[in-house]
Amino acid sequence: MPRRTTSVGRCMAQVAMVMNLDKCIGCHTCSVTCKQTWTNRQGTEYAWFNNVETRPGQGYPRGHEDQDKWKGGWRLDGRGRLVPRSGGRARRLARLFANPELPSLDDYYEPWTYDYETLISAPLGEDLPTARPRSLIDGRPTAVTWGPNWDDDLGGGPEHLAGDPVLRRMNDQVALEYEQAFMFYLPRICEHCLNPSCVAVCPSGALYKRIEDGIVLVDQDRCRGWRMCVSGCPYKKVYFNHSTGKAEKCTLCYPRIEAGEPTVCSETCVGRLRYLGVLLYDADKAGEAAAVPDERDLYEAQLDCFLDPDDPEVVRAAEESGIPHDWITAARHSPVRDLITRYRVALPLHPEYRTLPMVWYVPPLSPVVDALTRSGHDGEDPANLFGAIDTLRIPLDYLAGLFTAGDPAPVEAALCRLAAMRAHMRRINLGEERNPDIARGVGMDEHSIEAMYRLLALAKYEERYVIPTGYAVDADRDADPGDGCSLEGHGGPGMYDADAFHAPPVAAAGAPKGGLRDRINLLNWNGRGRPQGLFPPRGDEGGNR
Amino acid sequence: MVVRRGTRKEAERVAAVAAEQLLRIGTSLRTSPTTPDLRAVYRTDQSVNDTPYRERWAHDRVVRSTHGVNCTGSCSWKVYVKDGVITWETQETDYPSVGPDRPEYEPRGCPRGASFSWYTYSPTRVRYPHARGVLLELYREARQRLGDPVAAWAEITGDPDKRLRYQSARGKGGLVRIGWDEALEIAAAAHVHTIAAYGPDRVAGFSPIPAMSMASHAVGARFMSLIGAPMVSFYDWYADLPIASPQVFGDQTDVPESGDWWDAAYLMLWGSNVPVTRTPDAHWMAEARYRGQKVVVVSPDYADATKFADEWLHPHPGTDGAVAMAMGHVILTECFVRRQVPYFVEYVKQFTDLPFLVELDERDGAFVPGKFVTAATLGLEEDDAAAAAWKPVLLDAASGRPVVPHGTLGDRWSKGGLGRWNLDLDGIEPALTFHEAGGTGLPVLMPRFDTPDAVRCGVPVREIGGRKVTTVFDLLLAQYGVARPGLPGDWPADYDDDARPYTPAWQETITSVPAGAVVRAAREFAHTAEQTRGRCMIVMGAGTNHWFHSDTIYRSFLTLLLLTGCQGVNGGGWAHYVGQEKVRPYAGWQQLQSAADWVRPSRQVAGTPYWYLHTDQWRYDGQDTGTLAAPTGGGTFAGRHAADLVAQSMRLGWMPAAPAFTANPLDLGRRVHESGHEPGEWAAAELAAGRLAFACEDPDDPANWPRVLTVWRANLIGSSAKGNEFFLRHLLGASDNARAEEAPDAGRPRDLAWHDEAPRGKLDLLLALDFRMTSTTLMADLVLPAATWYEKHDLSSTDMHPYVHAFSPAINPPWQARTDFEVFHGLATRFSELAIGRLDTAYDLVATPSQHDTPGETAQPGGTPRDWRDGAPPEPGRNLPVFTVVERDYPAVAAKLAAFGPLAEEHGMTVKGITVHPAPEARWLAERCGTVDDGPARGRPRLDTDVKMCEAILALSGTTNGRLAAEGFERLAERCGPGSGFASLAESVRERRVVFSDTQNRPVQVGSSFEWSGKEAPDRRYAPFTVNTEHRKPWHTLTGRQHFYLDHDWMAELGEQLPVYRPPLDQAAVQGSGPVEDDARSVTVRYLTPHSKWSIHSEYQENLLMQTLARGGPVIWMSVADAEAIGVADNDWIEAVNPNGVVTARAVVSHRMPAGTVFMHHVQERLVNVPRTQATGRRGGVHNALTRLLIKPTHLIGGYGQLSFAPNYYGPTGNQRDAVTVIRRRTQHVEY
């Protein structure tokens, strides 16, 4: 990273994520562990804080990248100033009660379940019992016609996949045919943007970006359920809980992050492709960066916001902002920073939304050699490799449509570095001499290409996740620490009121009786107390024993 | 109101300006800082409510467990518990390290496993014991009237009307809740009655894949073994057993752990979709690419793995063998003929059978490959005539004489072989070929199956001992069509010759893979292997393994690896991961599950022939096995039905049979006991006199039906039952959708009795233990609620990583669920009570086949059957099974189940031919577990809890108990000689010890042991056969080397002595006829059932999370072209129909699918969203509704070296990949 010459503005710290799509196997473990942990509750059945999309595909909710339709993110107005695409405040206020840019349940999907009970309780009949599908919304029998992952693994056929907004915006026609088939997976969570449009459009001020780590959250008390955030978020990563009437979204697992633990989606990622780390950035520059006129400059502009934690001036600014030493150290060891700014292999998702997203992606490399050898070249020769990156099975323009507002150059550069790493390491693997030209060819040296290899290939746990534990912003550093155990204060952990100690368990809230709602299933459990039916009945209720 | 757009825009602009001014005023009123552009405000003065998420995340405890599902994951999970409720799970990350310079195991897992906790409280959870209502009514009435459970069971099952009533109700609902006592009483009564009336071999247990929960498996299998009931094999039955592995390696399956993919420099994923089916391991493949590994995917569809591939070859399904044969052609040509790669040549001489001598037999003016030339043939080593027949010879180039090298099977079991069973060449220079400049040869007929005629290719020949002899290598070149100067024959001109096998151009005509791509792949493969000394790996999966002829496909793959020296090398070799989960602590599990500590031998039966006979699928099989023979065959099979060959195999003692005889083995045992004769002598005489008959020759006689079947840890009916509708019809007597016609008179077996009316409902009792509803529990008469994997203690291991770890209960089994351990002990207790006065002590005549890794594998020298029915003298252990009379104390079954018996110490524990004596371990167990006070097991160590069972498994296995491993290596050192280095290996492992609590704390790496062929150490990954290559220990084969050549008569008959290409079966010929209309609105397609992304077999398949991420019910993937041809759009309902049954599902249309092939992912059950079919009006079938069993004769061979039976080692596969079906769009209105 080049040393800064201009003075540093307000230095902020952000816990950011990089996903290496080149390693993603599309297994959806992240989606399932996230859903199990956070959203298998009534009101959020349809919500997936983390989902994985097969690309090309329409994604979830359907066609969410079509901002002509959904009006998410920011745009520049006639005077070159940032305004929410959904319009100015007045326009938004005018639409509070009828927001046409809100995805419907059909765009997400209508969650369903099955008549599972019939499998064991069916009376003697004519045929085998089967559990037919039922809507989880109204309890009526339903036919499954759409889901959160409908086009998984290219399901749906070319006609359906042609509805992919990124594909539609490409200049070249892409053939969706057997021989030319290509796909990759795109796991998505909230981007925890530097310039979050969801926060900007909330009429109640319920959305906020935490100062200490940049996590964007919904204050469950302030939220009034206007749902402007749902349409305002161009990534469609804010959801409306139809049971509580409030917005919910990915929390970056802050109870874990605060404890120095990776998010659930990261730690459970069996592809080992997620990285979490601290980035320091200049908050005063973010607005300017988000407003650069040419959307193809947004990637570089955002890079320019990031601060070098080895720069003494940055360190001073960070300390001034109350960022603890451990966080600055973490920023120095940040794998996310390495992938984004040092090796420049990670790219932002849809920078053209101008939200300055903070979950970045290493684009998928493969397969290259196939295309090369078809054209009669030796795919193992690095010289050929770089010349042919644009013959990738995955069209470069498609990736550029996702990561660089259509500019293929940064994508190509990232892929070349990955390809060079493979070529460099293959020589070592086969016991041949290193060839420094390979690294030089992509603007790196042997040491850095091997360090990048270490981070991408070995990806040891403590190098993937460099997360300092949480700190309190503006904590009074001179306060009297007291003379006892930190747990001993009134209301501290383990300090119970006499009454509360013997209180009966809290009953599950909000589970109406009868029909599907009464069934025993974690979907309608709010995480508190002992919901009815989860346990064997006590005493005689159990019957025959 | 209509507002002009321009007006509205202007109004909005004005409003925005006003709003911004307001915001600026607001800013000045607040103290909080803002960004200079007023974009953001920093507030620390407001409190926010983020407690809901903190509360949600809070939990009381985290318990380590794993998933006992039939996958190779064996991942370690954190199970979160809150207020006594299991809430969710995430992965553990604390595995043993793989090494400083490698990616680690963490965080193994997959979306299926991540959704497991859903089952705990789901509505499909089985919470109470249930019984079929109709049966229960009958039972209660009879029980009350007769006052005796056993008499009641006898009456109901003996009354045809009552049988019909409850059997025809199977699968139609009507399960009612009952108490545990009654449930166990019914089950125990059924067992007691069946054993008394028909014999213990009419009872059976089915529980597959022991590694996925060893104690739960072992406790039930132990119960079955104590009562004398057979356990039905699963690995061959699932078609996951790669028959080529016993054939080539003499080993069931031994493969590298996934961490060893990292070591490979070239990785082929061949029919294996690693991201989907080996999800926790896939990262190795992704990461090894960064190390410069090249990845080639061979798959007919654009599979998930293809995303990672440098190259994608997409042959037509089932033609993979042709690609591999062509690659072999290139490698042989370029690395053995045009040039000799020193590493390759050196490797094949020492570690394969290529230099061994084969005799040529004259046939029709040419020659055909015959038998291995042995010491017996040549009259060498006449001092031990019996062993000489098992000593193949090779030619020593130095002396020019035929010699017997060390390490052949003749050295393994003979006295003279002590210290000689090793691969030291001892100064011999094996001659690979007889070809020399200016030399010539004789024309040999080599089979091919893509045209009717054989190929005539010359091989160089020498006369030795008056016989025309050549080498396996010379035959291999002829087989692969690799020409050498001077040899006569019809050779391919060059790689572009598409008329002759096995050129790259030839394969293109079959597979559609460009010849150039195959040449390139072969060269890269070989060059990389040469450069890295064997670090090329082929991950081979079910896509190439579930075919009828998969053994030939696999042998053509293995040829590539053997020729290039990749096997027995880290980073190289075959990586077959199909249903293979390795019980790392093998010896202990084996001992306990077979109850070998109390009674020997146990009954083990091969699954495929068992189900083939008992589900009457043989009645629909009209195929003459002679049609499978090669043009070079002798006509042995002409006119013979597969069931005839099954019966012959059983009567020769090749394959086991259950039941064995038409009589109750307890009656036979009593007669033997009373006669005072040796059991074998007695049985041979009775058979010869015709007084004793094999049950397999009349499987439809009620005396020979299986009567009681217990299924646990399994979903036999929904998952693995190939020919599913025939299971329903004949085994269960339920309704079915099959419309196949029985074989016509001319196509029926000669040696089996034919009953005009086929029996329906052979089984008296189907007993199922499960925690969820499946097709098996739907069909079962008794359903017992089992504990889940988060509710019990157990052990798990797999072949994908070298550690063992524990299941632990996060909660106790809720409702009335019980662990399998508790259930079988409860059953045994009730059984033992009811056995008093009814069974008491009995003598059981047990017939056991000749077994691999025992001296029994030398039953039939030369591999020529000598059928006693054709006049050869009947000899037990030669051309008859081995007979033993076992004394069974039936009332003592429960006591013995719960204690460690004395036989392990007295007679040792034998694994793969090595016997170790666990006397110190028995003492240790007595101290650790306590001993039994009284009764039949008095003084013996207790095994009365699941924890003690786990402890015993670990204590009695070499991988987890170094003392036993060391003892085993010492025994090996004696057999292999001092040069083997086993003595020092023994010392390196002696101190290792893993106890159960270690495995509860975190996954623990196991150690090297004689139980496995690879070495374990912290600084290296597990790779198979490294013991063989590094310690020069022979493979467990005839030559002691890896085999290209198999000289058994039946192999020759099928033309499969060498690797060969055999196309998928012609279904028109074998599927039989039925009322299946094929019209303009239908397509006929290849019907493949690959493993699913959203389930592990049937497990998770109905899980709501998985169904939500998938399509919410059964689907069939089809190509755009096929869908268009029949007017099908994505998500339309379609029907797949063939004579075997009907499947109804929705279509997923995708351009990733090739035209002419559909995928119905394995196992999409009837449970969820399956309407009635348009074809029959009944519920649609499972994926196996369209399949039917077909038996490959060569899988029935026994008593011949590595071609010998052992459970889950050798036996016919229940293959299903060759199926075809008609697909059409159905009415879109569906009824359930």
PDB file of N, CA and C in Angstrom, chain B residues 564-588:
ATOM      1  N   THR B 564       2.254 -46.695 -13.722  1.00  0.00           N
ATOM      2  CA  THR B 564       3.050 -45.494 -13.476  1.00  0.00           C
ATOM      3  C   THR B 564       3.569 -45.440 -12.038  1.00  0.00           C
ATOM      4  N   GLY B 565       3.461 -46.558 -11.334  1.00  0.00           N
ATOM      5  CA  GLY B 565       4.065 -46.629 -10.006  1.00  0.00           C
ATOM      6  C   GLY B 565       3.417 -45.699  -8.986  1.00  0.00           C
ATOM      7  N   CYS B 566       2.100 -45.511  -9.092  1.00  0.00           N
ATOM      8  CA  CYS B 566       1.425 -44.558  -8.202  1.00  0.00           C
ATOM      9  C   CYS B 566       0.825 -45.202  -6.958  1.00  0.00           C
ATOM     10  N   GLN B 567       0.751 -46.513  -6.927  1.00  0.00           N
ATOM     11  CA  GLN B 567       0.070 -47.158  -5.812  1.00  0.00           C
ATOM     12  C   GLN B 567       1.070 -47.479  -4.705  1.00  0.00           C
ATOM     13  N   GLY B 568       0.646 -47.216  -3.454  1.00  0.00           N
ATOM     14  CA  GLY B 568       1.571 -47.419  -2.332  1.00  0.00           C
ATOM     15  C   GLY B 568       2.514 -46.250  -2.179  1.00  0.00           C
ATOM     16  N   VAL B 569       2.086 -45.080  -2.681  1.00  0.00           N
ATOM     17  CA  VAL B 569       2.900 -43.869  -2.645  1.00  0.00           C
ATOM     18  C   VAL B 569       2.015 -42.751  -2.100  1.00  0.00           C
ATOM     19  N   ASN B 570       2.519 -41.958  -1.185  1.00  0.00           N
ATOM     20  CA  ASN B 570       1.750 -40.803  -0.732  1.00  0.00           C
ATOM     21  C   ASN B 570       1.499 -39.853  -1.889  1.00  0.00           C
ATOM     22  N   GLY B 571       0.250 -39.427  -2.026  1.00  0.00           N
ATOM     23  CA  GLY B 571      -0.094 -38.526  -3.113  1.00  0.00           C
ATOM     24  C   GLY B 571      -0.437 -39.240  -4.401  1.00  0.00           C
ATOM     25  N   GLY B 572      -0.399 -40.560  -4.370  1.00  0.00           N
ATOM     26  CA  GLY B 572      -0.693 -41.306  -5.590  1.00  0.00           C
ATOM     27  C   GLY B 572      -1.731 -42.381  -5.367  1.00  0.00           C
ATOM     28  N   GLY B 573      -2.148 -42.981  -6.470  1.00  0.00           N
ATOM     29  CA  GLY B 573      -2.987 -44.161  -6.371  1.00  0.00           C
ATOM     30  C   GLY B 573      -4.466 -43.892  -6.455  1.00  0.00           C
ATOM     31  N   TRP B 574      -5.189 -44.951  -6.162  1.00  0.00           N
ATOM     32  CA  TRP B 574      -6.641 -44.858  -6.287  1.00  0.00           C
ATOM     33  C   TRP B 574      -7.204 -44.264  -5.017  1.00  0.00           C
ATOM     34  N   ALA B 575      -8.248 -43.495  -5.163  1.00  0.00           N
ATOM     35  CA  ALA B 575      -8.940 -42.932  -4.020  1.00  0.00           C
ATOM     36  C   ALA B 575     -10.416 -43.202  -4.244  1.00  0.00           C
ATOM     37  N   HIS B 576     -10.785 -44.414  -3.889  1.00  0.00           N
ATOM     38  CA  HIS B 576     -12.180 -44.845  -4.083  1.00  0.00           C
ATOM     39  C   HIS B 576     -12.952 -44.506  -2.828  1.00  0.00           C
ATOM     40  N   TYR B 577     -13.864 -43.564  -2.952  1.00  0.00           N
ATOM     41  CA  TYR B 577     -14.652 -43.195  -1.782  1.00  0.00           C
ATOM     42  C   TYR B 577     -16.114 -43.427  -2.097  1.00  0.00           C
ATOM     43  N   VAL B 578     -16.551 -44.645  -2.011  1.00  0.00           N
ATOM     44  CA  VAL B 578     -17.949 -44.925  -2.262  1.00  0.00           C
ATOM     45  C   VAL B 578     -18.452 -45.769  -1.104  1.00  0.00           C
ATOM     46  N   GLY B 579     -19.142 -45.132  -0.193  1.00  0.00           N
ATOM     47  CA  GLY B 579     -19.728 -45.870   0.915  1.00  0.00           C
ATOM     48  C   GLY B 579     -18.703 -46.547   1.788  1.00  0.00           C
ATOM     49  N   GLN B 580     -17.462 -46.129   1.669  1.00  0.00           N
ATOM     50  CA  GLN B 580     -16.417 -46.842   2.390  1.00  0.00           C
ATOM     51  C   GLN B 580     -16.065 -46.076   3.642  1.00  0.00           C
ATOM     52  N   GLU B 581     -16.495 -46.572   4.756  1.00  0.00           N
ATOM     53  CA  GLU B 581     -16.091 -45.960   6.000  1.00  0.00           C
ATOM     54  C   GLU B 581     -15.298 -46.970   6.777  1.00  0.00           C
ATOM     55  N   LYS B 582     -14.115 -46.597   7.100  1.00  0.00           N
ATOM     56  CA  LYS B 582     -13.173 -47.543   7.656  1.00  0.00           C
ATOM     57  C   LYS B 582     -13.336 -47.596   9.161  1.00  0.00           C
ATOM     58  N   VAL B 583     -13.555 -48.806   9.673  1.00  0.00           N
ATOM     59  CA  VAL B 583     -13.539 -48.985  11.115  1.00  0.00           C
ATOM     60  C   VAL B 583     -12.071 -49.027  11.508  1.00  0.00           C
ATOM     61  N   ARG B 584     -11.544 -47.890  11.883  1.00  0.00           N
ATOM     62  CA  ARG B 584     -10.100 -47.868  12.196  1.00  0.00           C
ATOM     63  C   ARG B 584      -9.773 -48.837  13.321  1.00  0.00           C
ATOM     64  N   PRO B 585     -10.523 -48.811  14.431  1.00  0.00           N
ATOM     65  CA  PRO B 585     -10.274 -49.837  15.459  1.00  0.00           C
ATOM     66  C   PRO B 585     -10.961 -51.141  15.065  1.00  0.00           C
ATOM     67  N   TYR B 586     -10.380 -51.821  14.079  1.00  0.00           N
ATOM     68  CA  TYR B 586     -11.072 -52.918  13.412  1.00  0.00           C
ATOM     69  C   TYR B 586     -11.164 -54.182  14.255  1.00  0.00           C
ATOM     70  N   ALA B 587     -10.038 -54.585  14.828  1.00  0.00           N
ATOM     71  CA  ALA B 587      -9.989 -55.909  15.462  1.00  0.00           C
ATOM     72  C   ALA B 587     -10.994 -56.001  16.608  1.00  0.00           C
ATOM     73  N   GLY B 588     -11.084 -54.952  17.412  1.00  0.00           N
ATOM     74  CA  GLY B 588     -11.994 -54.969  18.549  1.00  0.00           C
ATOM     75  C   GLY B 588     -13.435 -54.976  18.115  1.00  0.00           C
TER      76      GLY B 588
END
